[in-house]
PDB file of C-alpha atoms in Angstrom:
ATOM      1  CA  MET A 205       9.652  -3.851  69.535  1.00 43.00           C
ATOM      2  CA  TRP A 206      13.357  -4.827  68.760  1.00 46.00           C
ATOM      3  CA  ARG A 207      14.601  -3.494  65.388  1.00 46.00           C
ATOM      4  CA  THR A 208      17.518  -4.688  63.623  1.00 43.00           C
ATOM      5  CA  SER A 209      19.442  -1.811  61.873  1.00 44.00           C
ATOM      6  CA  ALA A 210      19.938  -1.929  58.040  1.00 44.00           C
ATOM      7  CA  PRO A 211      23.842  -2.241  58.975  1.00 46.00           C
ATOM      8  CA  SER A 212      23.444  -5.653  60.516  1.00 49.00           C
ATOM      9  CA  LEU A 213      21.291  -6.454  58.174  1.00 45.00           C
ATOM     10  CA  LEU A 214      23.816  -6.088  55.938  1.00 44.00           C
ATOM     11  CA  ALA A 215      26.471  -7.701  57.693  1.00 49.00           C
ATOM     12  CA  LEU A 216      24.106 -10.857  58.337  1.00 46.00           C
ATOM     13  CA  ALA A 217      23.841 -11.123  54.819  1.00 46.00           C
ATOM     14  CA  LEU A 218      27.487 -11.048  54.081  1.00 44.00           C
ATOM     15  CA  ALA A 219      27.873 -13.378  56.701  1.00 48.00           C
ATOM     16  CA  ALA A 220      25.011 -16.180  55.458  1.00 46.00           C
ATOM     17  CA  SER A 221      26.716 -15.773  52.249  1.00 45.00           C
ATOM     18  CA  GLY A 222      30.255 -16.492  53.397  1.00 44.00           C
ATOM     19  CA  LEU A 223      31.651 -12.781  52.176  1.00 40.00           C
ATOM     20  CA  ALA A 224      31.936 -11.076  55.461  1.00 42.00           C
ATOM     21  CA  ALA A 225      35.255 -10.437  56.354  1.00 41.00           C
ATOM     22  CA  GLN A 226      37.593 -13.291  58.066  1.00 45.00           C
ATOM     23  CA  ALA A 227      39.461 -12.441  61.280  1.00 46.00           C
ATOM     24  CA  PRO A 228      43.170 -12.776  60.327  1.00 47.00           C
ATOM     25  CA  THR A 229      44.302 -16.345  60.886  1.00 49.00           C
ATOM     26  CA  ALA A 230      48.003 -17.410  62.080  1.00 50.00           C
ATOM     27  CA  GLN A 231      48.585 -17.978  58.380  1.00 48.00           C
ATOM     28  CA  ASP A 232      48.015 -14.486  57.716  1.00 49.00           C
ATOM     29  CA  SER A 233      50.211 -13.062  60.666  1.00 52.00           C
ATOM     30  CA  VAL A 234      53.079 -15.479  59.174  1.00 48.00           C
ATOM     31  CA  LEU A 235      53.067 -14.201  55.610  1.00 47.00           C
ATOM     32  CA  SER A 236      53.039 -10.534  57.176  1.00 50.00           C
ATOM     33  CA  ARG A 237      56.016 -11.459  58.984  1.00 52.00           C
ATOM     34  CA  GLN A 238      57.788 -13.127  55.744  1.00 47.00           C
ATOM     35  CA  LEU A 239      57.062 -10.144  53.441  1.00 46.00           C
ATOM     36  CA  LYS A 240      58.471  -7.636  56.130  1.00 49.00           C
ATOM     37  CA  ALA A 241      61.491  -9.877  56.766  1.00 49.00           C
ATOM     38  CA  ARG A 242      62.106 -10.817  53.181  1.00 49.00           C
ATOM     39  CA  PRO A 243      61.191  -7.635  50.971  1.00 50.00           C
ATOM     40  CA  ALA A 244      61.226  -7.566  47.255  1.00 53.00           C
ATOM     41  CA  ASP A 245      65.070  -8.014  45.471  1.00 55.00           C
ATOM     42  CA  SER A 246      66.577  -5.321  43.506  1.00 57.00           C
ATOM     43  CA  LEU A 247      64.856  -6.628  40.288  1.00 57.00           C
ATOM     44  CA  GLY A 248      61.220  -6.214  42.123  1.00 54.00           C
ATOM     45  CA  ARG A 249      60.809  -9.805  42.731  1.00 56.00           C
ATOM     46  CA  LEU A 250      58.832 -10.789  45.543  1.00 52.00           C
ATOM     47  CA  ALA A 251      60.200 -13.243  48.008  1.00 52.00           C
ATOM     48  CA  VAL A 252      56.564 -14.817  49.002  1.00 54.00           C
ATOM     49  CA  PRO A 253      54.288 -16.329  46.280  1.00 56.00           C
ATOM     50  CA  GLU A 254      51.247 -15.267  47.844  1.00 55.00           C
ATOM     51  CA  ALA A 255      52.363 -11.681  47.720  1.00 53.00           C
ATOM     52  CA  ALA A 256      51.573 -11.518  44.334  1.00 55.00           C
ATOM     53  CA  GLY A 257      47.888 -11.787  44.606  1.00 55.00           C
ATOM     54  CA  ARG A 258      47.668 -15.155  42.993  1.00 57.00           C
ATOM     55  CA  ALA A 259      47.184 -18.412  44.264  1.00 59.00           C
ATOM     56  CA  VAL A 260      49.531 -20.833  44.346  1.00 63.00           C
ATOM     57  CA  ARG A 261      49.406 -24.286  43.065  1.00 72.00           C
ATOM     58  CA  PRO A 262      50.918 -27.062  44.852  1.00 79.00           C
ATOM     59  CA  VAL A 263      54.220 -28.196  43.765  1.00 83.00           C
ATOM     60  CA  THR A 264      54.300 -32.062  42.543  1.00 87.00           C
ATOM     61  CA  PRO A 265      57.455 -34.224  42.046  1.00 89.00           C
ATOM     62  CA  ARG A 266      56.371 -34.375  38.438  1.00 89.00           C
ATOM     63  CA  ASP A 267      57.071 -30.234  38.391  1.00 91.00           C
ATOM     64  CA  ASN A 268      60.597 -30.473  39.139  1.00 90.00           C
ATOM     65  CA  ALA A 269      61.274 -34.114  37.686  1.00 93.00           C
ATOM     66  CA  ALA A 270      64.574 -33.989  35.510  1.00 94.00           C
ATOM     67  CA  LEU A 271      63.009 -34.203  32.523  1.00 94.00           C
ATOM     68  CA  VAL A 272      60.959 -30.920  32.782  1.00 95.00           C
ATOM     69  CA  VAL A 273      63.826 -29.289  34.535  1.00 95.00           C
ATOM     70  CA  ALA A 274      66.216 -30.145  31.121  1.00 94.00           C
ATOM     71  CA  LEU A 275      63.297 -28.789  28.688  1.00 95.00           C
ATOM     72  CA  GLU A 276      62.769 -25.916  30.978  1.00 95.00           C
ATOM     73  CA  ARG A 277      66.005 -24.646  31.118  1.00 95.00           C
ATOM     74  CA  LYS A 278      66.502 -25.215  27.104  1.00 95.00           C
ATOM     75  CA  ILE A 279      63.011 -22.645  26.734  1.00 95.00           C
ATOM     76  CA  ARG A 280      63.481 -18.765  26.925  1.00 95.00           C
ATOM     77  CA  CYS A 281      60.617 -17.226  29.375  1.00 95.00           C
ATOM     78  CA  THR A 282      58.430 -14.799  26.575  1.00 93.00           C
ATOM     79  CA  CYS A 283      58.168 -12.557  29.835  1.00 93.00           C
ATOM     80  CA  GLY A 284      60.673 -10.533  28.948  1.00 90.00           C
ATOM     81  CA  CYS A 285      63.171 -11.452  31.815  1.00 93.00           C
ATOM     82  CA  ASN A 286      65.401 -13.222  29.546  1.00 91.00           C
ATOM     83  CA  GLN A 287      65.708 -16.249  31.897  1.00 94.00           C
ATOM     84  CA  ASP A 288      64.928 -19.388  30.868  1.00 95.00           C
ATOM     85  CA  VAL A 289      61.376 -20.793  32.197  1.00 96.00           C
ATOM     86  CA  TYR A 290      62.630 -23.014  35.309  1.00 95.00           C
ATOM     87  CA  THR A 291      64.725 -20.203  36.574  1.00 94.00           C
ATOM     88  CA  CYS A 292      61.747 -17.805  36.015  1.00 94.00           C
ATOM     89  CA  ARG A 293      59.168 -19.779  37.444  1.00 93.00           C
ATOM     90  CA  THR A 294      61.274 -20.680  40.807  1.00 92.00           C
ATOM     91  CA  THR A 295      62.495 -17.280  41.486  1.00 92.00           C
ATOM     92  CA  ASP A 296      59.951 -15.111  40.168  1.00 90.00           C
ATOM     93  CA  PHE A 297      56.909 -15.032  41.648  1.00 87.00           C
ATOM     94  CA  THR A 298      54.965 -12.133  40.163  1.00 91.00           C
ATOM     95  CA  CYS A 299      55.454 -13.717  36.537  1.00 92.00           C
ATOM     96  CA  THR A 300      52.464 -15.574  35.229  1.00 92.00           C
ATOM     97  CA  THR A 301      53.975 -16.268  31.858  1.00 94.00           C
ATOM     98  CA  SER A 302      56.577 -18.930  33.100  1.00 93.00           C
ATOM     99  CA  PRO A 303      53.930 -20.905  35.348  1.00 94.00           C
ATOM    100  CA  ALA A 304      51.554 -21.009  32.295  1.00 94.00           C
ATOM    101  CA  MET A 305      54.527 -22.292  29.826  1.00 95.00           C
ATOM    102  CA  HIS A 306      55.514 -24.645  32.602  1.00 95.00           C
ATOM    103  CA  GLN A 307      51.656 -26.520  32.217  1.00 94.00           C
ATOM    104  CA  LEU A 308      52.420 -26.587  28.371  1.00 95.00           C
ATOM    105  CA  VAL A 309      55.670 -28.323  29.115  1.00 96.00           C
ATOM    106  CA  LEU A 310      53.833 -30.618  31.033  1.00 95.00           C
ATOM    107  CA  ALA A 311      50.880 -30.924  28.563  1.00 95.00           C
ATOM    108  CA  ARG A 312      52.903 -31.947  25.559  1.00 95.00           C
ATOM    109  CA  LEU A 313      54.990 -34.279  27.347  1.00 95.00           C
ATOM    110  CA  ASP A 314      51.506 -35.614  28.946  1.00 94.00           C
ATOM    111  CA  SER A 315      50.406 -36.009  25.079  1.00 95.00           C
ATOM    112  CA  GLY A 316      53.336 -37.922  24.346  1.00 94.00           C
ATOM    113  CA  MET A 317      55.570 -35.584  22.725  1.00 94.00           C
ATOM    114  CA  THR A 318      58.919 -36.145  23.222  1.00 94.00           C
ATOM    115  CA  GLU A 319      61.977 -33.448  24.278  1.00 93.00           C
ATOM    116  CA  ALA A 320      62.900 -32.653  20.773  1.00 93.00           C
ATOM    117  CA  GLN A 321      59.093 -32.272  19.729  1.00 95.00           C
ATOM    118  CA  VAL A 322      58.265 -30.011  22.486  1.00 95.00           C
ATOM    119  CA  LEU A 323      60.760 -27.677  21.850  1.00 94.00           C
ATOM    120  CA  ASP A 324      60.233 -27.790  18.058  1.00 93.00           C
ATOM    121  CA  ALA A 325      56.342 -27.082  19.175  1.00 95.00           C
ATOM    122  CA  PHE A 326      57.430 -24.194  21.085  1.00 95.00           C
ATOM    123  CA  GLN A 327      59.941 -22.781  18.587  1.00 93.00           C
ATOM    124  CA  LYS A 328      57.132 -22.928  15.892  1.00 93.00           C
ATOM    125  CA  GLN A 329      54.647 -20.985  18.467  1.00 92.00           C
ATOM    126  CA  TYR A 330      57.345 -18.316  19.756  1.00 92.00           C
ATOM    127  CA  GLY A 331      60.126 -18.686  16.862  1.00 90.00           C
ATOM    128  CA  GLU A 332      63.766 -19.346  17.331  1.00 88.00           C
ATOM    129  CA  MET A 333      64.105 -16.795  19.939  1.00 89.00           C
ATOM    130  CA  VAL A 334      62.156 -19.032  22.559  1.00 93.00           C
ATOM    131  CA  LEU A 335      65.098 -21.332  22.686  1.00 92.00           C
ATOM    132  CA  MET A 336      67.875 -20.330  24.759  1.00 89.00           C
ATOM    133  CA  SER A 337      70.187 -21.703  22.218  1.00 84.00           C
ATOM    134  CA  PRO A 338      69.940 -21.555  18.753  1.00 74.00           C
ATOM    135  CA  PRO A 339      69.672 -24.991  17.083  1.00 68.00           C
ATOM    136  CA  LYS A 340      72.671 -26.508  15.275  1.00 64.00           C
ATOM    137  CA  ARG A 341      71.715 -26.243  12.241  1.00 60.00           C
ATOM    138  CA  GLY A 342      71.388 -23.879   8.573  1.00 58.00           C
ATOM    139  CA  PHE A 343      73.231 -20.610   9.337  1.00 55.00           C
ATOM    140  CA  ASN A 344      73.123 -20.950  12.937  1.00 55.00           C
ATOM    141  CA  LEU A 345      76.099 -23.196  12.685  1.00 57.00           C
ATOM    142  CA  VAL A 346      78.465 -20.075  11.929  1.00 60.00           C
ATOM    143  CA  ILE A 347      77.769 -19.263  15.616  1.00 60.00           C
ATOM    144  CA  TYR A 348      79.008 -22.588  16.695  1.00 57.00           C
ATOM    145  CA  VAL A 349      81.684 -23.013  13.779  1.00 62.00           C
ATOM    146  CA  LEU A 350      83.031 -19.558  13.451  1.00 67.00           C
ATOM    147  CA  PRO A 351      85.142 -19.158  16.743  1.00 74.00           C
ATOM    148  CA  ILE A 352      86.786 -22.768  16.366  1.00 76.00           C
ATOM    149  CA  VAL A 353      87.875 -21.661  12.902  1.00 73.00           C
ATOM    150  CA  GLY A 354      88.895 -18.247  14.174  1.00 79.00           C
ATOM    151  CA  LEU A 355      91.106 -19.642  17.246  1.00 82.00           C
ATOM    152  CA  GLY A 356      92.666 -22.399  14.725  1.00 80.00           C
ATOM    153  CA  VAL A 357      93.902 -19.393  12.268  1.00 82.00           C
ATOM    154  CA  GLY A 358      95.149 -17.620  15.140  1.00 84.00           C
ATOM    155  CA  LEU A 359      97.079 -20.282  16.458  1.00 85.00           C
ATOM    156  CA  GLY A 360      98.462 -20.877  13.042  1.00 81.00           C
ATOM    157  CA  LEU A 361      99.772 -17.581  12.667  1.00 84.00           C
ATOM    158  CA  VAL A 362     101.335 -17.585  16.106  1.00 86.00           C
ATOM    159  CA  VAL A 363     103.248 -20.702  15.279  1.00 83.00           C
ATOM    160  CA  GLY A 364     104.169 -19.283  11.712  1.00 79.00           C
ATOM    161  CA  VAL A 365     105.664 -16.296  13.008  1.00 83.00           C
ATOM    162  CA  VAL A 366     107.318 -18.122  15.936  1.00 83.00           C
ATOM    163  CA  LYS A 367     109.178 -20.560  13.424  1.00 81.00           C
ATOM    164  CA  ARG A 368     110.395 -17.379  10.905  1.00 82.00           C
ATOM    165  CA  TRP A 369     111.774 -15.906  13.975  1.00 84.00           C
ATOM    166  CA  ALA A 370     113.355 -19.467  14.949  1.00 80.00           C
ATOM    167  CA  THR A 371     114.994 -19.685  11.543  1.00 81.00           C
ATOM    168  CA  ALA A 372     115.570 -16.246  10.640  1.00 73.00           C
ATOM    169  CA  SER A 373     119.419 -15.882  10.318  1.00 67.00           C
ATOM    170  CA  PRO A 374     121.379 -13.248  12.265  1.00 67.00           C
ATOM    171  CA  PRO A 375     121.897 -10.167  10.494  1.00 68.00           C
ATOM    172  CA  ALA A 376     125.164  -9.211   8.652  1.00 65.00           C
ATOM    173  CA  PRO A 377     127.720  -6.600  10.067  1.00 62.00           C
ATOM    174  CA  PRO A 378     128.318  -3.675   8.067  1.00 63.00           C
ATOM    175  CA  GLU A 379     130.951  -3.569   6.231  1.00 60.00           C
ATOM    176  CA  ASP A 380     132.539  -0.321   7.377  1.00 56.00           C
ATOM    177  CA  ALA A 381     132.875  -2.654  10.899  1.00 52.00           C
ATOM    178  CA  ALA A 382     134.135  -5.621   9.405  1.00 52.00           C
ATOM    179  CA  ALA A 383     137.772  -6.793  11.052  1.00 55.00           C
ATOM    180  CA  PRO A 384     140.247  -7.428   8.732  1.00 54.00           C
ATOM    181  CA  GLU A 385     141.447 -10.542   7.244  1.00 59.00           C
ATOM    182  CA  ALA A 386     143.999 -12.441   8.411  1.00 58.00           C
ATOM    183  CA  GLY A 387     147.865 -11.584   7.260  1.00 60.00           C
ATOM    184  CA  THR A 388     147.149  -7.894   6.184  1.00 70.00           C
ATOM    185  CA  ALA A 389     149.075  -5.731   8.696  1.00 74.00           C
ATOM    186  CA  THR A 390     149.659  -2.517   7.928  1.00 81.00           C
ATOM    187  CA  PRO A 391     153.882  -1.675   7.336  1.00 82.00           C
ATOM    188  CA  GLU A 392     153.533   0.355  10.453  1.00 85.00           C
ATOM    189  CA  GLU A 393     152.505  -2.694  12.338  1.00 82.00           C
ATOM    190  CA  ILE A 394     155.295  -4.972  11.239  1.00 81.00           C
ATOM    191  CA  GLU A 395     157.891  -2.193  12.027  1.00 84.00           C
ATOM    192  CA  GLN A 396     156.499  -2.154  15.367  1.00 84.00           C
ATOM    193  CA  LEU A 397     156.315  -6.215  15.520  1.00 81.00           C
ATOM    194  CA  LYS A 398     160.314  -6.066  14.373  1.00 83.00           C
ATOM    195  CA  ARG A 399     161.323  -3.652  16.825  1.00 83.00           C
ATOM    196  CA  ALA A 400     159.524  -5.343  19.669  1.00 82.00           C
ATOM    197  CA  LEU A 401     161.131  -8.630  18.896  1.00 81.00           C
ATOM    198  CA  GLU A 402     164.502  -7.179  19.038  1.00 81.00           C
ATOM    199  CA  LYS A 403     164.162  -5.547  22.323  1.00 79.00           C
ATOM    200  CA  PHE A 404     162.921  -9.286  23.403  1.00 76.00           C
ATOM    201  CA  GLU A 405     165.707 -10.781  22.072  1.00 75.00           C
ATOM    202  CA  ALA A 406     168.488  -8.488  23.428  1.00 64.00           C
TER     203      ALA A 406
END
């Protein structure tokens, strides 16, 4: 009488339910070679998205549309990388925050929001720190105006100093070093001059 062992029955049940371990495919071998050839970089980011253990959503032209990329470059990823959403989602495949924020950008654009409205929505949700550049209003204007004012003041000081140097009169020589006035020869000098003239006439 033919008997089936318990392990064999378990293997048959797994195979029937589709949970049995599958033999490595050619794609798995390619992925393994890619992981060995392209390990994680100095920041620990993986070169192959599949290695992060999450399914990769197919990239569509809409994902990299000019408006989407421009918007995501203005929004900071909240995963702590301090990069914009576009850079984070296209370079750090271990991050799950930037893809979620990317989907939120797409959803808000699909709902009819403009670029400014999408940025305002992110700012209300996360605060001003989510923006890569602070908005040009209120106290934030100081950040944009102060460097220009400082540069103007510095240039003004330099021009003033140069003008002062250019128009300043040369210092007068000290009194003891002043040359004697014309016609104030001493008696000794007059006598020497007379003797010299007498010798010349002779």
